[in-house]
Amino acid sequence: MFERPQSGERAILVYASPDGLPEESEREEFAELARSAGAEIAGELVSSRRKPDPRYFIGKGKLDELRASITENGAELVISSAALSPSQERNLEKELKCRVLDRAGLILDIFAQRARSFEGKLQVELAQLEHLSTRLVRGWTHLERQKGGIGLRGPGETQLETDRRLVGKRIRQLNERLEHVDTRRTMNRRNRVRAEIPTVALVGYTNAGKSTLFNALTDAGVYVEDQLFATLDPTVRRLDLPEGQHVVLADTVGFVRDLPHELIAAFRSTLQEAREADLILHLIDASDPNRWQRVRQVNSVLKQLDADQIPQIRVYNKIDKLDRKPRMTSNTEGAGRAVWISATSGEGLSLLKDAIAGRLQQKTVHRYMQLESAQGRQRAKLFELGAVLSEEVLEEGGWLLELKMTEKDLRRFLKHENLADDQLVAAPTTLSAPAANE
């Protein structure tokens, strides 16, 4: 009989890869993930082979070396950087007599520790059960459960089948609860759309400083710590911009290399804020020597979410570590494309707000509208909106109005007042044509 070990924090890290030796940055990130989960790193083992062993992933020689390292360091846990199949995980535990986790299981454990809100806890539990459902392998021996009653005294349900049934039932319950939560979140998004309040989503690699920037911009009081996945729960706050404009700023969960698919699926409602956003702030740690690799990994996740076509502003954070000054670069249309800031000191935040306002500023149109004498109410409404630049009274009755307003406001006005597009006319020769840059 084999019982799986259930506890232990002294860990041996196994860097196993079929693609050659891992880079130093990958090893550092994996070690930081282990520390974030509360593991005490007792040793490391590096293994590289072109074809993973189907039974243990690592070879027999490395398995003996790992067993010796566990004994020497008094380790109670082995964490593999490579994804392990359920049978490989079970076989390693049986041989090493200690708990074995892979990278996906490690990240799920971190998420389980950090979730605080009701929605976050549901999402993490769902991701854990989805992961566990593929790992219900027979690692122990149970008696079969006997059914009672005449004619039903045959072999009953095995413990493995019971576990699968219970896990499946719990997954269905969690999905139903999350659907209700997602419905409420969708209603909130629809209300913001109706009120025409733009949404800005804050995304970035974990530990890039998203929570610090979110607090600096909105005074939200979100928990901040120098560790991976310090905060998981989504937060939405109002952000005031120059000239009285305001938007909704939505924080999202941090991204990481090889983020488990179970987590992306479970956090779909949280990440939906990024999909539905009008603008994405892509936060980048400017002091990270591997920042371009991180940028590609974040963009890869955004592509999985179908959010890669949403306009982005790249925000380079932590310039205080590089002794650089805040600055902003613009695209060919003059809108902010990248901003260099320090969320800790507050340098460059005003530039960032200007960049957000500039990218969200709605383009105005310069048009002429002809109204009949019976449409005085519509004329008054346009003056109330402040859209009338000039007016000419027509000989046959009515007015010719020169308008300047946003395309969205113009279309909404026409629809609300049941006006046809043919009431928009070309610029008359009696009035000077608008300048090209207006």
Short mmCIF file of C-alpha atoms in Angstrom, two decimals:
data_model
loop_
_atom_site.label_atom_id
_atom_site.label_comp_id
_atom_site.label_asym_id
_atom_site.label_seq_id
_atom_site.Cartn_x
_atom_site.Cartn_y
_atom_site.Cartn_z
CA MET A 1 0.00 0.00 0.00
CA PHE A 2 1.27 3.50 -0.90
CA GLU A 3 -0.01 6.59 0.91
CA ARG A 4 0.88 9.96 -0.61
CA PRO A 5 2.78 12.33 1.72
CA GLN A 6 0.63 15.30 2.70
CA SER A 7 3.02 17.86 4.20
CA GLY A 8 6.51 19.29 4.01
CA GLU A 9 8.11 22.63 3.08
CA ARG A 10 11.83 21.79 2.72
CA ALA A 11 12.09 21.40 -1.01
CA ILE A 12 14.49 20.20 -3.69
CA LEU A 13 14.01 22.11 -6.94
CA VAL A 14 14.40 20.04 -10.10
CA TYR A 15 15.11 22.02 -13.27
CA ALA A 16 14.13 19.45 -15.86
CA SER A 17 13.83 20.39 -19.50
CA PRO A 18 13.96 18.56 -22.84
CA ASP A 19 15.20 21.78 -24.51
CA GLY A 20 18.62 21.95 -22.90
CA LEU A 21 19.80 23.59 -19.70
CA PRO A 22 17.42 26.31 -18.43
CA GLU A 23 18.51 29.95 -18.52
CA GLU A 24 19.59 31.64 -15.30
CA SER A 25 16.54 33.94 -15.37
CA GLU A 26 14.20 30.93 -15.62
CA ARG A 27 15.90 29.29 -12.64
CA GLU A 28 15.67 32.48 -10.59
CA GLU A 29 11.97 32.90 -11.40
CA PHE A 30 11.22 29.27 -10.52
CA ALA A 31 13.07 29.60 -7.21
CA GLU A 32 11.12 32.80 -6.47
CA LEU A 33 7.87 30.96 -7.19
CA ALA A 34 8.86 28.26 -4.70
CA ARG A 35 9.73 30.85 -2.05
CA SER A 36 6.44 32.67 -2.71
CA ALA A 37 4.61 29.42 -1.93
CA GLY A 38 6.44 29.21 1.41
CA ALA A 39 8.98 26.56 0.45
CA GLU A 40 12.41 26.42 2.08
CA ILE A 41 14.84 25.59 -0.71
CA ALA A 42 17.14 22.85 0.54
CA GLY A 43 18.83 21.97 -2.76
CA GLU A 44 18.67 22.01 -6.54
CA LEU A 45 19.07 19.46 -9.31
CA VAL A 46 19.48 20.22 -13.02
CA SER A 47 18.47 17.59 -15.57
CA SER A 48 18.41 17.84 -19.35
CA ARG A 49 17.65 15.05 -21.77
CA ARG A 50 16.25 15.16 -25.29
CA LYS A 51 13.53 12.62 -24.61
CA PRO A 52 11.93 12.59 -21.14
CA ASP A 53 11.70 9.22 -19.45
CA PRO A 54 8.04 8.09 -19.72
CA ARG A 55 8.10 6.68 -16.18
CA TYR A 56 9.95 9.33 -14.14
CA PHE A 57 10.62 12.17 -16.66
CA ILE A 58 14.23 12.24 -15.39
CA GLY A 59 16.65 9.37 -16.00
CA LYS A 60 17.58 6.61 -13.57
CA GLY A 61 20.91 8.24 -12.72
CA LYS A 62 19.30 11.59 -11.88
CA LEU A 63 16.63 9.75 -9.90
CA ASP A 64 19.32 8.17 -7.70
CA GLU A 65 21.03 11.56 -7.36
CA LEU A 66 17.72 13.16 -6.35
CA ARG A 67 17.01 10.44 -3.78
CA ALA A 68 20.43 10.99 -2.23
CA SER A 69 19.91 14.77 -2.13
CA ILE A 70 16.56 14.32 -0.36
CA THR A 71 18.19 12.17 2.31
CA GLU A 72 21.19 14.45 2.72
CA ASN A 73 19.15 17.67 3.02
CA GLY A 74 16.19 16.27 4.92
CA ALA A 75 13.83 17.44 2.18
CA GLU A 76 10.10 16.67 2.29
CA LEU A 77 9.06 18.02 -1.09
CA VAL A 78 10.27 17.89 -4.71
CA ILE A 79 9.18 20.61 -7.14
CA SER A 80 9.74 20.10 -10.86
CA SER A 81 9.99 23.02 -13.27
CA ALA A 82 8.70 20.76 -16.05
CA ALA A 83 5.11 19.64 -16.41
CA LEU A 84 4.69 16.09 -15.13
CA SER A 85 2.03 13.62 -16.21
CA PRO A 86 -0.15 12.17 -13.43
CA SER A 87 1.62 8.80 -13.67
CA GLN A 88 5.09 10.42 -13.57
CA GLU A 89 4.09 12.39 -10.48
CA ARG A 90 2.81 9.22 -8.79
CA ASN A 91 5.87 7.13 -9.75
CA LEU A 92 8.27 9.77 -8.44
CA GLU A 93 6.38 10.00 -5.14
CA LYS A 94 6.49 6.22 -4.77
CA GLU A 95 10.24 6.09 -5.43
CA LEU A 96 11.23 9.18 -3.43
CA LYS A 97 8.76 8.74 -0.54
CA CYS A 98 7.97 12.46 -0.56
CA ARG A 99 5.45 14.82 -2.14
CA VAL A 100 6.09 15.82 -5.77
CA LEU A 101 4.72 18.94 -7.49
CA ASP A 102 5.23 20.39 -10.94
CA ARG A 103 5.19 24.07 -11.96
CA ALA A 104 1.42 24.16 -12.54
CA GLY A 105 0.71 22.65 -9.13
CA LEU A 106 3.08 25.14 -7.50
CA ILE A 107 1.36 28.15 -9.09
CA LEU A 108 -2.05 26.78 -8.10
CA ASP A 109 -0.84 26.48 -4.51
CA ILE A 110 0.32 30.12 -4.52
CA PHE A 111 -3.04 31.24 -5.87
CA ALA A 112 -4.83 29.24 -3.16
CA GLN A 113 -2.83 31.07 -0.50
CA ARG A 114 -3.38 34.57 -1.93
CA ALA A 115 -7.08 34.56 -2.90
CA ARG A 116 -9.11 36.71 -0.51
CA SER A 117 -12.43 37.57 -2.16
CA PHE A 118 -15.34 35.14 -2.56
CA GLU A 119 -14.91 35.15 -6.34
CA GLY A 120 -11.16 34.65 -6.11
CA LYS A 121 -11.54 31.65 -3.81
CA LEU A 122 -14.10 30.07 -6.13
CA GLN A 123 -11.84 30.58 -9.13
CA VAL A 124 -8.80 29.07 -7.41
CA GLU A 125 -10.76 26.07 -6.10
CA LEU A 126 -12.12 25.43 -9.59
CA ALA A 127 -8.62 25.59 -11.09
CA GLN A 128 -7.30 23.21 -8.43
CA LEU A 129 -10.07 20.68 -9.00
CA GLU A 130 -9.65 20.86 -12.78
CA HIS A 131 -5.95 20.12 -12.23
CA LEU A 132 -6.71 17.39 -9.67
CA SER A 133 -9.26 15.67 -11.92
CA THR A 134 -6.44 14.61 -14.24
CA ARG A 135 -4.40 13.28 -11.32
CA LEU A 136 -6.82 10.90 -9.65
CA VAL A 137 -4.56 7.93 -10.21
CA ARG A 138 -4.49 4.89 -7.95
CA GLY A 139 -1.69 5.76 -5.56
CA TRP A 140 -3.23 3.77 -2.73
CA THR A 141 -5.53 0.76 -2.14
CA HIS A 142 -9.15 1.02 -0.95
CA LEU A 143 -11.83 -1.58 -0.41
CA GLU A 144 -14.70 -1.36 -2.83
CA ARG A 145 -17.89 0.12 -1.43
CA GLN A 146 -20.65 -2.48 -1.33
CA LYS A 147 -24.19 -1.66 -2.36
CA GLY A 148 -26.94 -3.02 -0.09
CA GLY A 149 -30.21 -4.72 -0.96
CA ILE A 150 -31.26 -7.96 -2.60
CA GLY A 151 -29.59 -8.44 -5.94
CA LEU A 152 -27.16 -5.54 -5.37
CA ARG A 153 -24.45 -7.31 -3.38
CA GLY A 154 -21.84 -7.26 -6.15
CA PRO A 155 -18.71 -5.21 -6.51
CA GLY A 156 -19.58 -1.63 -5.66
CA GLU A 157 -18.07 1.72 -6.40
CA THR A 158 -14.30 1.95 -5.94
CA GLN A 159 -12.79 4.82 -4.00
CA LEU A 160 -11.23 6.14 -7.22
CA GLU A 161 -14.64 6.27 -8.89
CA THR A 162 -16.11 7.95 -5.81
CA ASP A 163 -13.39 10.60 -5.86
CA ARG A 164 -13.99 11.28 -9.55
CA ARG A 165 -17.72 11.59 -9.00
CA LEU A 166 -17.31 13.97 -6.05
CA VAL A 167 -14.74 16.11 -7.87
CA GLY A 168 -16.97 16.29 -10.95
CA LYS A 169 -19.96 17.31 -8.82
CA ARG A 170 -17.98 20.04 -7.06
CA ILE A 171 -16.66 21.39 -10.39
CA ARG A 172 -20.24 21.70 -11.67
CA GLN A 173 -21.26 23.56 -8.48
CA LEU A 174 -18.33 25.97 -8.76
CA ASN A 175 -19.07 26.66 -12.42
CA GLU A 176 -22.68 27.48 -11.54
CA ARG A 177 -21.61 29.88 -8.77
CA LEU A 178 -19.05 31.56 -11.00
CA GLU A 179 -21.68 32.00 -13.70
CA HIS A 180 -23.76 34.03 -11.22
CA VAL A 181 -20.72 36.11 -10.28
CA ASP A 182 -19.87 36.58 -13.95
CA THR A 183 -23.46 37.73 -14.64
CA ARG A 184 -23.12 40.46 -12.02
CA ARG A 185 -19.74 41.51 -13.40
CA THR A 186 -21.18 41.62 -16.94
CA MET A 187 -24.06 43.81 -15.74
CA ASN A 188 -21.57 46.23 -14.16
CA ARG A 189 -19.66 46.40 -17.45
CA ARG A 190 -22.88 47.05 -19.36
CA ASN A 191 -23.77 49.87 -16.97
CA ARG A 192 -20.39 51.46 -17.60
CA VAL A 193 -20.92 51.14 -21.36
CA ARG A 194 -24.35 52.79 -21.09
CA ALA A 195 -22.84 55.62 -19.06
CA GLU A 196 -20.08 55.82 -21.71
CA ILE A 197 -17.34 55.55 -19.09
CA PRO A 198 -14.17 54.18 -20.72
CA THR A 199 -12.45 51.21 -19.07
CA VAL A 200 -8.66 50.98 -18.77
CA ALA A 201 -7.19 47.57 -17.85
CA LEU A 202 -3.87 47.32 -16.03
CA VAL A 203 -1.92 44.22 -17.08
CA GLY A 204 1.66 43.08 -16.70
CA TYR A 205 4.05 40.37 -15.66
CA THR A 206 3.75 39.47 -12.00
CA ASN A 207 5.79 41.66 -9.64
CA ALA A 208 6.09 44.48 -12.21
CA GLY A 209 4.47 46.89 -9.73
CA LYS A 210 0.82 46.82 -10.81
CA SER A 211 -0.63 47.10 -7.29
CA THR A 212 1.75 49.94 -6.40
CA LEU A 213 0.75 51.85 -9.54
CA PHE A 214 -2.94 51.10 -8.97
CA ASN A 215 -2.71 52.54 -5.45
CA ALA A 216 -0.74 55.57 -6.65
CA LEU A 217 -3.37 56.40 -9.26
CA THR A 218 -6.56 55.62 -7.32
CA ASP A 219 -5.69 55.47 -3.58
CA ALA A 220 -7.30 52.02 -3.56
CA GLY A 221 -5.20 50.62 -0.69
CA VAL A 222 -4.51 47.33 -2.49
CA TYR A 223 -2.05 45.01 -0.72
CA VAL A 224 1.51 45.50 -1.96
CA GLU A 225 4.48 43.18 -1.39
CA ASP A 226 7.70 42.43 -3.26
CA GLN A 227 6.74 38.89 -4.23
CA LEU A 228 5.15 37.01 -7.11
CA PHE A 229 1.34 37.09 -7.21
CA ALA A 230 1.06 39.32 -4.14
CA THR A 231 -2.52 40.17 -5.11
CA LEU A 232 -5.01 38.09 -7.08
CA ASP A 233 -8.42 39.60 -6.45
CA PRO A 234 -9.67 41.98 -9.15
CA THR A 235 -10.16 45.61 -8.18
CA VAL A 236 -12.00 48.32 -10.11
CA ARG A 237 -11.71 52.02 -9.20
CA ARG A 238 -12.50 55.39 -10.72
CA LEU A 239 -9.54 57.34 -12.09
CA ASP A 240 -9.81 61.10 -12.61
CA LEU A 241 -7.98 62.49 -15.63
CA PRO A 242 -7.16 66.06 -16.74
CA GLU A 243 -9.95 68.37 -17.96
CA GLY A 244 -12.61 66.64 -15.87
CA GLN A 245 -12.48 63.34 -17.74
CA HIS A 246 -12.73 60.15 -15.70
CA VAL A 247 -12.36 56.46 -16.50
CA VAL A 248 -12.62 53.11 -14.74
CA LEU A 249 -9.25 51.50 -13.98
CA ALA A 250 -9.36 47.70 -13.60
CA ASP A 251 -6.50 45.77 -12.03
CA THR A 252 -5.99 42.18 -13.21
CA VAL A 253 -4.07 39.12 -12.04
CA GLY A 254 -0.37 39.14 -12.89
CA PHE A 255 0.86 37.04 -15.78
CA VAL A 256 3.75 34.60 -15.69
CA ARG A 257 5.52 32.30 -18.11
CA ASP A 258 3.60 29.05 -18.76
CA LEU A 259 0.57 30.17 -16.77
CA PRO A 260 -1.53 26.99 -16.27
CA HIS A 261 -4.49 26.71 -18.65
CA GLU A 262 -6.71 25.82 -15.69
CA LEU A 263 -6.03 29.25 -14.20
CA ILE A 264 -6.74 31.11 -17.44
CA ALA A 265 -10.05 29.27 -17.71
CA ALA A 266 -10.98 29.77 -14.04
CA PHE A 267 -10.10 33.48 -14.05
CA ARG A 268 -12.00 34.14 -17.27
CA SER A 269 -14.38 36.67 -15.67
CA THR A 270 -11.51 38.57 -14.07
CA LEU A 271 -9.50 38.62 -17.29
CA GLN A 272 -12.65 39.62 -19.17
CA GLU A 273 -11.94 43.15 -17.93
CA ALA A 274 -8.90 43.13 -20.20
CA ARG A 275 -10.91 41.81 -23.16
CA GLU A 276 -13.61 44.47 -22.76
CA ALA A 277 -11.27 47.39 -22.07
CA ASP A 278 -11.02 50.47 -24.28
CA LEU A 279 -7.31 50.78 -23.47
CA ILE A 280 -4.67 48.52 -21.91
CA LEU A 281 -1.84 49.78 -19.73
CA HIS A 282 0.93 47.22 -20.17
CA LEU A 283 3.17 47.66 -17.13
CA ILE A 284 6.81 46.68 -17.63
CA ASP A 285 9.61 46.49 -15.07
CA ALA A 286 12.18 48.75 -16.72
CA SER A 287 14.92 47.45 -14.39
CA ASP A 288 14.36 43.80 -15.41
CA PRO A 289 17.12 42.66 -17.82
CA ASN A 290 14.63 40.15 -19.30
CA ARG A 291 11.87 42.71 -19.80
CA TRP A 292 11.45 42.04 -23.54
CA GLN A 293 10.93 38.36 -22.87
CA ARG A 294 8.32 39.31 -20.25
CA VAL A 295 6.62 41.64 -22.76
CA ARG A 296 6.30 38.81 -25.28
CA GLN A 297 4.88 36.47 -22.64
CA VAL A 298 2.23 39.01 -21.55
CA ASN A 299 1.26 39.68 -25.16
CA SER A 300 0.98 35.92 -25.67
CA VAL A 301 -1.58 35.66 -22.85
CA LEU A 302 -3.46 38.69 -24.22
CA LYS A 303 -3.63 36.92 -27.57
CA GLN A 304 -5.16 33.86 -25.87
CA LEU A 305 -7.80 36.20 -24.43
CA ASP A 306 -8.45 37.82 -27.85
CA ALA A 307 -7.31 41.13 -26.34
CA ASP A 308 -4.23 41.63 -28.50
CA GLN A 309 -5.99 44.13 -30.81
CA ILE A 310 -6.92 46.55 -28.01
CA PRO A 311 -4.83 49.77 -28.02
CA GLN A 312 -1.90 49.65 -25.58
CA ILE A 313 0.24 52.13 -23.71
CA ARG A 314 3.50 50.61 -22.51
CA VAL A 315 4.30 51.86 -19.02
CA TYR A 316 7.94 51.39 -18.02
CA ASN A 317 7.99 51.29 -14.21
CA LYS A 318 10.81 51.45 -11.61
CA ILE A 319 12.88 54.15 -13.38
CA ASP A 320 14.07 55.13 -9.88
CA LYS A 321 16.24 51.98 -9.93
CA LEU A 322 17.84 53.13 -13.20
CA ASP A 323 18.28 56.81 -12.24
CA ARG A 324 16.24 57.91 -15.26
CA LYS A 325 13.87 60.82 -15.70
CA PRO A 326 10.16 60.39 -16.54
CA ARG A 327 9.26 60.95 -20.16
CA MET A 328 6.64 60.09 -22.77
CA THR A 329 6.90 59.11 -26.42
CA SER A 330 4.08 59.51 -28.93
CA ASN A 331 2.93 57.67 -32.02
CA THR A 332 2.54 59.18 -35.50
CA GLU A 333 -0.84 60.62 -34.52
CA GLY A 334 0.61 62.42 -31.51
CA ALA A 335 -1.01 60.12 -28.92
CA GLY A 336 1.00 58.67 -26.02
CA ARG A 337 2.61 55.34 -26.89
CA ALA A 338 5.03 54.74 -23.99
CA VAL A 339 5.59 56.40 -20.61
CA TRP A 340 8.51 56.03 -18.18
CA ILE A 341 7.44 56.34 -14.53
CA SER A 342 8.15 55.34 -10.96
CA ALA A 343 5.02 54.15 -9.18
CA THR A 344 6.86 54.24 -5.84
CA SER A 345 8.00 57.87 -5.99
CA GLY A 346 5.14 59.13 -8.16
CA GLU A 347 7.43 60.46 -10.89
CA GLY A 348 5.79 60.53 -14.30
CA LEU A 349 2.23 59.83 -13.10
CA SER A 350 0.98 63.13 -14.53
CA LEU A 351 2.49 62.16 -17.90
CA LEU A 352 0.74 58.81 -17.69
CA LYS A 353 -2.63 60.46 -17.02
CA ASP A 354 -2.08 62.79 -19.97
CA ALA A 355 -1.26 59.80 -22.17
CA ILE A 356 -4.42 57.95 -21.07
CA ALA A 357 -6.58 61.03 -21.67
CA GLY A 358 -5.00 61.58 -25.09
CA ARG A 359 -5.55 57.98 -26.23
CA LEU A 360 -9.17 57.96 -25.02
CA GLN A 361 -10.03 61.41 -26.36
CA GLN A 362 -12.84 60.96 -28.84
CA LYS A 363 -12.28 62.41 -32.28
CA THR A 364 -14.52 65.38 -33.07
CA VAL A 365 -16.26 65.91 -36.39
CA HIS A 366 -17.03 69.23 -38.09
CA ARG A 367 -20.41 69.03 -39.85
CA TYR A 368 -23.33 71.15 -41.05
CA MET A 369 -26.97 70.37 -40.28
CA GLN A 370 -30.06 71.87 -41.86
CA LEU A 371 -33.16 72.07 -39.64
CA GLU A 372 -36.68 73.10 -40.62
CA SER A 373 -38.60 75.81 -38.79
CA ALA A 374 -40.68 73.14 -36.99
CA GLN A 375 -37.52 71.61 -35.48
CA GLY A 376 -36.84 74.36 -32.95
CA ARG A 377 -36.58 71.84 -30.11
CA GLN A 378 -33.73 70.01 -31.86
CA ARG A 379 -32.00 73.37 -32.49
CA ALA A 380 -32.26 74.25 -28.80
CA LYS A 381 -30.90 70.85 -27.83
CA LEU A 382 -27.80 71.34 -29.99
CA PHE A 383 -27.17 74.74 -28.38
CA GLU A 384 -27.61 73.07 -24.98
CA LEU A 385 -24.97 70.51 -25.90
CA GLY A 386 -22.58 73.31 -26.83
CA ALA A 387 -22.15 71.86 -30.30
CA VAL A 388 -23.12 74.93 -32.38
CA LEU A 389 -20.23 77.01 -33.75
CA SER A 390 -22.32 79.27 -36.01
CA GLU A 391 -25.85 79.64 -37.33
CA GLU A 392 -27.46 80.98 -40.50
CA VAL A 393 -31.19 81.66 -40.86
CA LEU A 394 -32.45 80.35 -44.21
CA GLU A 395 -34.72 82.41 -46.49
CA GLU A 396 -37.19 79.53 -46.90
CA GLY A 397 -37.34 79.08 -43.13
CA GLY A 398 -35.27 77.01 -40.79
CA TRP A 399 -31.61 77.13 -39.88
CA LEU A 400 -28.24 75.99 -41.13
CA LEU A 401 -26.07 75.06 -38.13
CA GLU A 402 -22.30 74.61 -38.09
CA LEU A 403 -21.55 71.85 -35.57
CA LYS A 404 -18.47 70.49 -33.83
CA MET A 405 -18.99 67.43 -31.61
CA THR A 406 -17.83 63.87 -31.19
CA GLU A 407 -18.92 61.31 -33.75
CA LYS A 408 -20.55 59.26 -30.99
CA ASP A 409 -22.54 62.25 -29.66
CA LEU A 410 -23.66 63.18 -33.17
CA ARG A 411 -24.89 59.66 -33.94
CA ARG A 412 -26.66 59.42 -30.60
CA PHE A 413 -28.35 62.81 -31.19
CA LEU A 414 -29.60 61.76 -34.64
CA LYS A 415 -30.96 58.49 -33.27
CA HIS A 416 -32.61 60.07 -30.22
CA GLU A 417 -34.28 62.81 -32.27
CA ASN A 418 -35.27 60.50 -35.15
CA LEU A 419 -33.34 62.60 -37.64
CA ALA A 420 -32.14 61.25 -40.97
CA ASP A 421 -28.58 61.48 -42.22
CA ASP A 422 -29.73 63.63 -45.13
CA GLN A 423 -30.14 66.55 -42.71
CA LEU A 424 -26.32 66.64 -42.59
CA VAL A 425 -25.31 68.74 -45.57
CA ALA A 426 -22.11 69.77 -47.28
CA ALA A 427 -20.37 72.99 -46.26
CA PRO A 428 -22.14 75.88 -48.01
CA THR A 429 -20.20 78.35 -50.11
CA THR A 430 -21.47 81.23 -47.98
CA LEU A 431 -19.55 79.88 -45.00
CA SER A 432 -15.84 79.31 -44.86
CA ALA A 433 -14.81 75.66 -44.84
CA PRO A 434 -13.31 74.34 -41.60
CA ALA A 435 -9.56 74.19 -41.29
CA ALA A 436 -8.02 70.83 -42.07
CA ASN A 437 -6.61 70.38 -38.58
CA GLU A 438 -9.93 70.97 -36.79
#
